[in-house]
Tab-separated table of C-alpha atoms in Angstrom:
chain	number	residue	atom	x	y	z
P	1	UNK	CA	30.187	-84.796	94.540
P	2	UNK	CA	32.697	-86.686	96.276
P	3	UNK	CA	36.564	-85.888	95.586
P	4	UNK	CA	39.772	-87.208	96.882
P	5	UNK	CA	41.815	-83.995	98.657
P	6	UNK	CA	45.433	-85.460	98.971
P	7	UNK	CA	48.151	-83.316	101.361
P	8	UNK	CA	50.497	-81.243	99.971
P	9	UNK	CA	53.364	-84.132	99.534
P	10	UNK	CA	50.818	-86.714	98.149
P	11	UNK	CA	51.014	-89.454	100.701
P	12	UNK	CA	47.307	-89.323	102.038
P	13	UNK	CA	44.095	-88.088	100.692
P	14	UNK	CA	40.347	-87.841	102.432
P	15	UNK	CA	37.462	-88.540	100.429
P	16	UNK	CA	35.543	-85.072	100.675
P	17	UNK	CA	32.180	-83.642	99.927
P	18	UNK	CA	31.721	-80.673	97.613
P	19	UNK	CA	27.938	-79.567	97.374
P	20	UNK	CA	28.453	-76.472	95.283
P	21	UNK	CA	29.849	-79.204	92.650
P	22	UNK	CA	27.723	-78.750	89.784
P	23	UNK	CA	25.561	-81.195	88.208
P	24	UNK	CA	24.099	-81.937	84.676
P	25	UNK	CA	21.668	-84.137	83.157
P	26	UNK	CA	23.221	-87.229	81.011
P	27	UNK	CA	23.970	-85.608	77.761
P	28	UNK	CA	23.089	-81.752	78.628
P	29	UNK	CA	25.905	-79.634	77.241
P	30	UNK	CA	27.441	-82.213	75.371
P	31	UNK	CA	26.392	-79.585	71.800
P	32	UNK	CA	27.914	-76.610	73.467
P	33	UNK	CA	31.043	-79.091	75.030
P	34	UNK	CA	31.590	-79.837	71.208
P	35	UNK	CA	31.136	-76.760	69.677
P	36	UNK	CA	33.479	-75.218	72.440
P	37	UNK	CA	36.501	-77.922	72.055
P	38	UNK	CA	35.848	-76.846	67.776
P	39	UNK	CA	36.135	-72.961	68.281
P	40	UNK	CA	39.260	-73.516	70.635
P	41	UNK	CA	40.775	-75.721	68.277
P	42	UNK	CA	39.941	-73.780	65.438
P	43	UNK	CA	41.568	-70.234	67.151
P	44	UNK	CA	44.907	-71.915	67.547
P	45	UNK	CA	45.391	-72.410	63.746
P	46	UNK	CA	47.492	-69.686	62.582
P	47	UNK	CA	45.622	-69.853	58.764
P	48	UNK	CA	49.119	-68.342	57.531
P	49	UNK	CA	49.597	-71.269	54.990
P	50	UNK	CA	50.035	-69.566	51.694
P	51	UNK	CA	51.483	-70.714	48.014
P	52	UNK	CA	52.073	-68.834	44.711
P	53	UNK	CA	49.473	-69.388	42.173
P	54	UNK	CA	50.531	-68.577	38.755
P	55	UNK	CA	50.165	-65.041	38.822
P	56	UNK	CA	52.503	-64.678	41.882
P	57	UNK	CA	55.383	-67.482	40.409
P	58	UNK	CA	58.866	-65.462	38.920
P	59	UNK	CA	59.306	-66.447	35.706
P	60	UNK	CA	57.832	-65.214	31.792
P	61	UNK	CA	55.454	-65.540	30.127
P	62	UNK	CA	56.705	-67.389	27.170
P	63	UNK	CA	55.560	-70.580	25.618
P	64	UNK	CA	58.368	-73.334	26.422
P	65	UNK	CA	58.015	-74.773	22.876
P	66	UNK	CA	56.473	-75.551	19.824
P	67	UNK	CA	53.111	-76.705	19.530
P	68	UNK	CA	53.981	-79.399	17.751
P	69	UNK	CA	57.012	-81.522	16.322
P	70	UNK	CA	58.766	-81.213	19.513
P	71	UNK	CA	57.861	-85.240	19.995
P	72	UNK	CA	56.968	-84.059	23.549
P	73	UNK	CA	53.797	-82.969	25.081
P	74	UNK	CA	52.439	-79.159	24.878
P	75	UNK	CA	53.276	-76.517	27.055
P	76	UNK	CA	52.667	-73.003	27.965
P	77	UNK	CA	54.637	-71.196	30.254
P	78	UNK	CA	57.268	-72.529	32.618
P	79	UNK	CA	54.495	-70.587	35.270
P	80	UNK	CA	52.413	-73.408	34.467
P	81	UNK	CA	51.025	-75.061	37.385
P	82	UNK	CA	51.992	-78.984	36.059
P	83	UNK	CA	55.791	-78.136	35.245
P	84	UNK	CA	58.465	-78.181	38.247
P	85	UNK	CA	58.470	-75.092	40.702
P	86	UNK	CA	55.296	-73.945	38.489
P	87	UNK	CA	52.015	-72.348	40.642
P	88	UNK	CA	50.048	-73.757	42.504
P	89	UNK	CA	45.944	-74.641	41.650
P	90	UNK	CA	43.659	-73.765	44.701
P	91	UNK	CA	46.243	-73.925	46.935
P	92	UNK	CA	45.706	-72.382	50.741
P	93	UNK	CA	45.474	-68.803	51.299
P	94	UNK	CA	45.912	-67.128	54.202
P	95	UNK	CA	42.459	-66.574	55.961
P	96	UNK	CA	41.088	-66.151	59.543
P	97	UNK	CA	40.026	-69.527	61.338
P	98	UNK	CA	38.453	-68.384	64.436
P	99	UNK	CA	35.371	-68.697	65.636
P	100	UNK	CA	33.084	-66.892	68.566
P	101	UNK	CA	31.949	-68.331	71.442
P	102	UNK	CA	29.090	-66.898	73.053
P	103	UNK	CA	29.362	-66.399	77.032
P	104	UNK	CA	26.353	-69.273	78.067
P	105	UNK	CA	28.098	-71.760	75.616
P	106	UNK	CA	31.612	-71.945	77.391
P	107	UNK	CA	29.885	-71.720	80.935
P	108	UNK	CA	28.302	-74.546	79.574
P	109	UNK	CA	30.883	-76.371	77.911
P	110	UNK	CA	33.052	-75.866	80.742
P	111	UNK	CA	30.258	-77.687	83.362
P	112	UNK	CA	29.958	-80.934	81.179
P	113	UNK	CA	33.669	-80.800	80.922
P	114	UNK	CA	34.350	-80.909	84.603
P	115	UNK	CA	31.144	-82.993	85.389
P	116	UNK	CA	32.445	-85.920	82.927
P	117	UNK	CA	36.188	-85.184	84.106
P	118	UNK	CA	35.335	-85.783	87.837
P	119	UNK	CA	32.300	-89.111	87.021
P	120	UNK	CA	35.403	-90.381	85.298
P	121	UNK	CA	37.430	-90.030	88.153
P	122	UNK	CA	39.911	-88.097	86.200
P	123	UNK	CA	39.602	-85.137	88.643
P	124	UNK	CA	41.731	-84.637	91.790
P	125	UNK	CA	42.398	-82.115	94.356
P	126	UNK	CA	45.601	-81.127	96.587
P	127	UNK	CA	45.475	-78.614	99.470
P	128	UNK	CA	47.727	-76.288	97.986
P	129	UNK	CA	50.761	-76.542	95.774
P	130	UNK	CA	54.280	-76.012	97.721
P	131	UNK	CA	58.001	-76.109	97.386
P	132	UNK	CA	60.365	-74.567	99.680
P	133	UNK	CA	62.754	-74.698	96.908
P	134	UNK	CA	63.040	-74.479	93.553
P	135	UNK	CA	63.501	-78.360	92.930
P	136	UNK	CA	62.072	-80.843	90.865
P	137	UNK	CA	62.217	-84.149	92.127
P	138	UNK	CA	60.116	-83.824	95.348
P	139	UNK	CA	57.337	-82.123	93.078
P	140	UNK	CA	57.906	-84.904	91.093
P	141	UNK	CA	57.495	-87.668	94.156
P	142	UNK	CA	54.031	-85.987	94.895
P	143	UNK	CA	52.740	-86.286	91.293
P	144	UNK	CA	53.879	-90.532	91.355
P	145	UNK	CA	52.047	-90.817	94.407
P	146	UNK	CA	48.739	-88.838	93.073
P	147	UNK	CA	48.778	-90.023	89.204
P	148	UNK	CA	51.198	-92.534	88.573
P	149	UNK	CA	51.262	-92.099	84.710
P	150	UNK	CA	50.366	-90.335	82.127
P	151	UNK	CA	49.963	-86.557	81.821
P	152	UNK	CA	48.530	-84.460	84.047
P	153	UNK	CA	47.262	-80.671	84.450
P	154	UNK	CA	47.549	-78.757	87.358
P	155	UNK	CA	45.512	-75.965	87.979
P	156	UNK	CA	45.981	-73.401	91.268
P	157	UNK	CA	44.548	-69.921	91.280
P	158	UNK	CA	48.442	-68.140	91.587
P	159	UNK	CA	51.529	-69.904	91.462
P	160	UNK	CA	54.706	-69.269	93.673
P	161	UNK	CA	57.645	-69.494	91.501
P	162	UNK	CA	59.427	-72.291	93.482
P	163	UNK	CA	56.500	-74.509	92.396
P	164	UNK	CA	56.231	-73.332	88.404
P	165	UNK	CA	60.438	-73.508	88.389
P	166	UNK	CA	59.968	-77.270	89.740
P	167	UNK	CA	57.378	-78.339	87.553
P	168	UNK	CA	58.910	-76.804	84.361
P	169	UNK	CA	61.262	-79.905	83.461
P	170	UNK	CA	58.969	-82.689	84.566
P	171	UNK	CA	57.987	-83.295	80.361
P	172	UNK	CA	54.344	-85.018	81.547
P	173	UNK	CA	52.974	-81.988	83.338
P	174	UNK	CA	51.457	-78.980	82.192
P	175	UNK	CA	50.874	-75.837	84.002
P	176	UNK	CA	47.185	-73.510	83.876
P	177	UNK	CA	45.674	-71.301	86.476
P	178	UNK	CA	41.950	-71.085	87.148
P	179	UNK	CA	41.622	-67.665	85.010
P	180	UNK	CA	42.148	-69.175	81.861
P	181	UNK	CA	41.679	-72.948	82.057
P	182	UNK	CA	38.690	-73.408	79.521
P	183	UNK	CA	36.416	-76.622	78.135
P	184	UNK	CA	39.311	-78.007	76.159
P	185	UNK	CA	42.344	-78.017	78.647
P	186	UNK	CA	39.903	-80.497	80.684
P	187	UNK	CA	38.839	-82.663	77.729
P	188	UNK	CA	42.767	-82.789	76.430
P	189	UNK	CA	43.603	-84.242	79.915
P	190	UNK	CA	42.236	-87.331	81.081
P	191	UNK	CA	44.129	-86.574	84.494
P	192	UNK	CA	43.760	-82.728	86.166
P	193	UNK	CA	45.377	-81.904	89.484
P	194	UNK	CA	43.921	-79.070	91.117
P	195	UNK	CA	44.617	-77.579	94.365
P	196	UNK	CA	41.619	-76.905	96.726
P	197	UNK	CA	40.621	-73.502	96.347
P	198	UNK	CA	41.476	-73.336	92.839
P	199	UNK	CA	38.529	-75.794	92.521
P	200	UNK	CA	36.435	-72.921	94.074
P	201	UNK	CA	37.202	-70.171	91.500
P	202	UNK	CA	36.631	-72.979	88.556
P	203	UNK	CA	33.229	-73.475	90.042
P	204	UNK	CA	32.145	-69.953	90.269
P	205	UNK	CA	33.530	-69.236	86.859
P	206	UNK	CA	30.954	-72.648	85.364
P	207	UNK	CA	28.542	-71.057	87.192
């Protein structure tokens, strides 16, 4: 697989060769690539929503009125779930919303992710990520140069603090290190900045 390896300000890049890129037949993974962007999804949902049903509303018991000869409809209690501040009829409970992933599924996943994110020339690598200070705009000059617009991840294996302080402001970049980066950070991102042997580690970890 050929990628584009810019310098560490941006201004050039050399088309280079990586042959421990992996490779997958069209449409292998693209199950466990779905069913991985699903779990993630689905273990970032809190599943705290919660109302009262009747049981749980404060308020009696008592009937609101008569039967009849009120010249208004019928009524129970003001706990009743079609009066005003009444409970709630199979409303959400609180409840667990993640799912497991097995091991072989997110290697997997993670392959057609980076596979379809680099035939889509989405994927991009820098030598290495540097700022001799703690500023913004020149980390903000090399990103221009690189990807233009839009957002953009970058991905490093450690980050120096001079680079994550410089990055932090710039509202169209977010920040992930090769340890954690999974199947849906690269499917989120159409546009993924990663420096050269971070692209290593995120190799070895899809196997």
């Amino acid at each position: 697989m050929k990628l584009k390896v810019y310098t560490v300000d941006g201004a050039s890049f050399v088309e280079k060769e990586f042959d421990a890129f992996p490779s997958l037949e069209e449409g292998k993974g693209t199950a466990a690539l779905k069913q991985a962007v699903v779990a993630y999804r689905a273990n970032l949902r809190q599943g705290s929503a919660k109302t009262k049903d009747y049981g749980e509303v404060a308020g009696s018991g008592k009937k609101q009125g008569p039967q009849k000869g009120s010249g208004g409809a019928r009524h129970g209690a003001k706990r009743a779930p079609q009066l005003y501040k009444g409970g709630v009829v199979f409303g959400p409970r609180p409840r667990d919303w993640s799912l497991g992933l097995n091991a072989k599924v997110k290697k997997l996943a993670l392959k057609r992710a980076l596979v379809d994110l680099a035939n889509g020339g989405g994927l991009s690598l820098i030598e290495k990520f540097e700022a001799s200070a703690p500023k913004t705009k020149p980390m903000n000059e090399v990103f221009a140069k690189v990807f233009p617009k839009g957002k953009i991840l970058i991905v490093s294996e450690a980050w120096e603090d001079n680079v994550v302080l410089s990055v932090r402001n710039i509202e169209r970049v977010y920040v992930t290190d090769t340890a954690t980066i999974n199947a849906l950070d690269l499917v989120q991102f159409g546009q993924v900045l990663v420096s050269e042997q971070g692209l290593q580690k995120i190799i070895e970890r899809a196997g």
